[in-house]
Amino acid sequence: MPVYASAQTPDRISILDNFGTFEKGEPLFIFGEVASLDDDSFLIMQIINPQGDLCQIQQLMPLPNGVFITDTIPLDGRICGIPGEYEIKLFYGDYTKSTTFSLSTDTFSEINSDQRIDLANHLVSNHAKTISDTFEIASPISNQTSSSLNDLETSYVDLWDEFFVEELLIEIDPMIRPAVSSSLDSVIQLLDEDEISFDVAKSIDRVIFASVFYYEIGDRTKAVQLLTDAFVDIRNVNPEKTTNQRTPTFDELEETLLNLMKKSDTVMSKSVKSEVAFIFARGTAPVYSTEITELIDVLSKSRYLDVISRKQTDLYRLVQNDWDTLKPSLQAKESIDELIESKTRVSDLHSAALLLRELDSVERFISSESEENSELANLLQPNWSELESDLVLASSVSDILEAESEIYQMTQVIDISSRISKSVEISQSTGVDSRLISDWEDLLERVDEASSVEEILEIVSEFDQSMTELREKRNPLVVLEFQYQSMKQKAELQADYQNLFLINNALRIIETAKDMESGNPSITRIDRIEVLLTWASEKAPVIKSDLDSYNKDAFKIRASDILQRAKSIENLVELSMTKNRFLPNYVEFTETFNEKIDRVRDLVIQNDLEQADILVRELFEEWQLVSDAYTNDPYGSDVGYTADELKRIELRKKLDTFSGMVNTFYNSEFSSHANEYHQMMADADELIEIANFIDAETKITEIGSYLSEYLTLSNPSIIYDISYDLEKELWIIQGATEKSAFDKRENLYVTIYNMDGTTHSSLEFTDTRQGNFYTQWEAPADPGLYVVLLQYKASKATQIVHVEEKFSTTYDKSDLDMTDLAREFNELESFAEKFSGESFNSNPRFASVINEIKSGLANRDAENVDDNLEELKIIIERYLPVRSRSAVVEAHYEDDTLVLSGAVQKTLAFREDLFVDIYDQRGDRVEEIALKDNSSGLFTEVISTPFESGVYVAQLEYHDVVVTDFFNVR
């Protein structure tokens, strides 16, 4: 059965994941749904073959309800016919979704025409019988068969058309049923909203039913082609896209309500504020999302009206008078619903106020004495005078609103010169199409030569049209972003910094454009970003061509620089041998170091200049670090120095500091925690030994926290706590002492010790007569543990403050990969110890492999570690199963199917319930399987379920006997 797989985001992409294993030549299609539509965004589908090449790319536009379907993808040919695992990637706005399928070496065989006719006859007959049973009528068709596929298609579609009910959809193949159901729902919605006629709806439905016919008879390619045609017909009914307002999240709504409750001087009455507080307290904000949005709109517009009411002109006074009349009635509203009922009146006043603001801008432009504005100002003067005369007679806000078109026409006239000239300036600086620049310069000349406002408004229209054409010609943002992200990876690989500079600029432009989509930018800013996006769209193929034509000369220049730097380091190593040859392990260090230099050369040969460049920089830093260590303390380490050994020395010093602190401040209360502390120290030491520094740093922080909690000394006569004031950088100590008489103050003494037992600082203060005390002092800022000893008379108690160290080491991908290998080793070792009984420690094969793994980890030999981990899994599976004369269990896993079999020894012949637990290599139980044996004690159970890769154990507990078997999922 298909399952829906979802991306881990609120606005996600869901797909019908029916992608098991396909045969070569078998057609594939993808159906899914976008949970939240993003205006102007296309959905991009890619399929990557096992060799990393692009097998297929499609650009899709989801239906208004969010569903989408791809065209069929034939899995054959030189690119799409390679056996192995393929990756499907979907991109929509900021969201991605990926899944995989496999292509086998078997060849898909299409059924022939005679077989298809037989299937079609059978399909029509069965559907007619289903209709007959559903409606309790005689068969709607004759029993005669047909040899014409077209006639059978018509009969099948007619049956659906005449007898359609939703209950019949269950008869459709589940692989295509969701797509059929969604498309039929979309047609019904369009019909209900009077977007299409009944005849058009019928014609689209018939195409959908025809797609079902061909899918059921095995012609998937034609079926999906017809269904995608239906999707296009549905989408083309109303091609004008509308903005889809994103629904606020719960946290955003809660924050909005909290802000509303804090606001003062608004039109909300006490009752409305109480309702807002009630919604917040009950956590029901999502139910009132629409009302909250409308309330915010009313409040923001009301606030603006309060501000402009201070302006002293006749027109503003018209708005002010109406607002002064309306505002008290808003403040008297008893509920949110009552308040937002007045939103239309508030919006009208707000619109009038905005118009007056535009009017002020026009007046300032016309009255200015700037020579630059003189011609346009003179042109606008007659229209301005006429408008001014009309508005002098205005007696209501409605009169102002009626002048909206005239006011906005004037602002368009004023803006057009700066809009065009700015677009020309940006186009010239970026080198956008010269023909476009010429057209805009012509428009600018026409503005200068215009003799009427109507001529300029015509130019505004032409310029807006040219911007629209730019937008339509360029690639959508998501495609542009995908192209540039792909090119960025290639430019980094080639160390092409010139193109990388252009690519990063383009990505910044695209990111700005995406941000603008969710805001309310000015028209001038929209023009500017559109020109820049045009540059990015035009530049993309040029950059791609440049990267694709990466020639040998360019390679030689970049590779030579890397190789020369590698040779310089090699010379330094060779030169140092004269002086340092006899220092501890210096020869071994240089041999390993030279192997890394050879790795740089190998990367250059493999054309991976980016990684080669990174590695040679890292080698230079390591050389400086190790050289300094040998210079400063030649015999400081018995095993010599490497970058890893210096890190080991650093971390082991921290463990030594912990040990010294425990010895200094040990007390009887810590004895119950000592074993766990020693185990944590041993774990940290092993992590350091195998160079798993990432987890070692985490473990050191964990040990520090553990000691700060359990190495303290308590005293029943003293209760106190220490906190840290981050803002003032002060430690605060407060608590109470036990007193027999509350008649006088007593002195208290605090001493702060460093980890080595030396005194950091001390202070003296007094408590109150009731025994309470409080004081503060400047806090130690250096990382470490600080023991705070408080003495009251003869009583002493300690608290420990842990100032955590923020490790600044940065780790690259190879470090992270080695850490993953180390973690897997720790998992497998713990797993084997837990489930093996005595056989793990007694079998010498394990000791040998484990030593090899530890050595490989310490030497950062990833290939060696990986090979030995596989060997460890094999010998776990082979040698660690626990057997018994009383019971046995066997587990075999293949093709997502687990087969459990075995037997238990019985004294009485009757069936029993048995339970087998499945544990993964982390020791977590992932399955609990209940089964029954037969009267002889034999059992077999088949479970179809996918497991992640790794080693698993099947554990059967029968009475007092526990037996196991291991299996490896690859």
PDB file of N, CA and C in Angstrom, residues 492-493 495 497 558 561-563 565 600 603-604 608-620:
ATOM      1  N   GLU A 492      33.075  26.302  -6.737  1.00  0.00           N
ATOM      2  CA  GLU A 492      33.921  25.995  -5.574  1.00  0.00           C
ATOM      3  C   GLU A 492      34.844  24.821  -5.874  1.00  0.00           C
ATOM      4  N   LEU A 493      34.299  23.820  -6.573  1.00  0.00           N
ATOM      5  CA  LEU A 493      35.109  22.660  -6.923  1.00  0.00           C
ATOM      6  C   LEU A 493      36.288  23.063  -7.797  1.00  0.00           C
ATOM      7  N   ALA A 495      37.562  26.039  -7.840  1.00  0.00           N
ATOM      8  CA  ALA A 495      38.233  27.194  -7.231  1.00  0.00           C
ATOM      9  C   ALA A 495      38.191  28.398  -8.158  1.00  0.00           C
ATOM     10  N   TYR A 497      37.131  31.692  -8.398  1.00  0.00           N
ATOM     11  CA  TYR A 497      36.670  32.751  -7.502  1.00  0.00           C
ATOM     12  C   TYR A 497      36.018  33.911  -8.253  1.00  0.00           C
ATOM     13  N   ARG A 558      45.570  27.328 -11.662  1.00  0.00           N
ATOM     14  CA  ARG A 558      45.077  27.143 -10.298  1.00  0.00           C
ATOM     15  C   ARG A 558      45.759  25.962  -9.625  1.00  0.00           C
ATOM     16  N   ASP A 561      49.434  26.693  -8.451  1.00  0.00           N
ATOM     17  CA  ASP A 561      49.535  27.448  -7.204  1.00  0.00           C
ATOM     18  C   ASP A 561      49.416  26.514  -6.004  1.00  0.00           C
ATOM     19  N   ILE A 562      48.461  25.567  -6.052  1.00  0.00           N
ATOM     20  CA  ILE A 562      48.261  24.627  -4.946  1.00  0.00           C
ATOM     21  C   ILE A 562      49.467  23.704  -4.810  1.00  0.00           C
ATOM     22  N   LEU A 563      49.936  23.185  -5.942  1.00  0.00           N
ATOM     23  CA  LEU A 563      51.061  22.251  -5.906  1.00  0.00           C
ATOM     24  C   LEU A 563      52.341  22.922  -5.423  1.00  0.00           C
ATOM     25  N   ARG A 565      52.507  25.416  -3.275  1.00  0.00           N
ATOM     26  CA  ARG A 565      52.398  25.580  -1.823  1.00  0.00           C
ATOM     27  C   ARG A 565      52.645  24.246  -1.114  1.00  0.00           C
ATOM     28  N   VAL A 600      47.135  15.818  -1.221  1.00  0.00           N
ATOM     29  CA  VAL A 600      46.862  17.081  -1.935  1.00  0.00           C
ATOM     30  C   VAL A 600      47.073  16.882  -3.431  1.00  0.00           C
ATOM     31  N   LEU A 603      44.313  14.886  -5.023  1.00  0.00           N
ATOM     32  CA  LEU A 603      43.095  15.685  -5.224  1.00  0.00           C
ATOM     33  C   LEU A 603      43.218  16.560  -6.467  1.00  0.00           C
ATOM     34  N   VAL A 604      44.397  17.102  -6.691  1.00  0.00           N
ATOM     35  CA  VAL A 604      44.620  17.907  -7.902  1.00  0.00           C
ATOM     36  C   VAL A 604      44.455  17.037  -9.138  1.00  0.00           C
ATOM     37  N   ASP A 608      39.784  17.987  -8.091  1.00  0.00           N
ATOM     38  CA  ASP A 608      39.081  18.569  -6.945  1.00  0.00           C
ATOM     39  C   ASP A 608      39.974  19.640  -6.320  1.00  0.00           C
ATOM     40  N   LEU A 609      40.047  20.786  -7.001  1.00  0.00           N
ATOM     41  CA  LEU A 609      40.958  21.842  -6.551  1.00  0.00           C
ATOM     42  C   LEU A 609      40.493  22.483  -5.253  1.00  0.00           C
ATOM     43  N   GLU A 610      39.184  22.540  -5.043  1.00  0.00           N
ATOM     44  CA  GLU A 610      38.676  23.165  -3.820  1.00  0.00           C
ATOM     45  C   GLU A 610      39.152  22.409  -2.584  1.00  0.00           C
ATOM     46  N   GLN A 611      38.977  21.065  -2.577  1.00  0.00           N
ATOM     47  CA  GLN A 611      39.422  20.265  -1.439  1.00  0.00           C
ATOM     48  C   GLN A 611      40.948  20.276  -1.310  1.00  0.00           C
ATOM     49  N   ALA A 612      41.633  20.292  -2.435  1.00  0.00           N
ATOM     50  CA  ALA A 612      43.096  20.346  -2.396  1.00  0.00           C
ATOM     51  C   ALA A 612      43.559  21.650  -1.755  1.00  0.00           C
ATOM     52  N   ASP A 613      42.905  22.746  -2.113  1.00  0.00           N
ATOM     53  CA  ASP A 613      43.254  24.056  -1.562  1.00  0.00           C
ATOM     54  C   ASP A 613      42.997  24.090  -0.052  1.00  0.00           C
ATOM     55  N   ILE A 614      41.852  23.533   0.378  1.00  0.00           N
ATOM     56  CA  ILE A 614      41.526  23.493   1.809  1.00  0.00           C
ATOM     57  C   ILE A 614      42.552  22.663   2.567  1.00  0.00           C
ATOM     58  N   LEU A 615      42.897  21.498   2.004  1.00  0.00           N
ATOM     59  CA  LEU A 615      43.825  20.599   2.689  1.00  0.00           C
ATOM     60  C   LEU A 615      45.211  21.209   2.821  1.00  0.00           C
ATOM     61  N   VAL A 616      45.693  21.910   1.788  1.00  0.00           N
ATOM     62  CA  VAL A 616      47.037  22.484   1.867  1.00  0.00           C
ATOM     63  C   VAL A 616      47.078  23.617   2.898  1.00  0.00           C
ATOM     64  N   ARG A 617      45.965  24.335   3.049  1.00  0.00           N
ATOM     65  CA  ARG A 617      45.899  25.374   4.101  1.00  0.00           C
ATOM     66  C   ARG A 617      45.937  24.721   5.493  1.00  0.00           C
ATOM     67  N   GLU A 618      45.176  23.629   5.651  1.00  0.00           N
ATOM     68  CA  GLU A 618      45.158  22.932   6.938  1.00  0.00           C
ATOM     69  C   GLU A 618      46.545  22.366   7.274  1.00  0.00           C
ATOM     70  N   LEU A 619      47.248  21.855   6.246  1.00  0.00           N
ATOM     71  CA  LEU A 619      48.581  21.301   6.474  1.00  0.00           C
ATOM     72  C   LEU A 619      49.557  22.372   6.941  1.00  0.00           C
ATOM     73  N   PHE A 620      49.437  23.550   6.366  1.00  0.00           N
ATOM     74  CA  PHE A 620      50.336  24.636   6.771  1.00  0.00           C
ATOM     75  C   PHE A 620      50.090  25.014   8.234  1.00  0.00           C
TER      76      PHE A 620
END
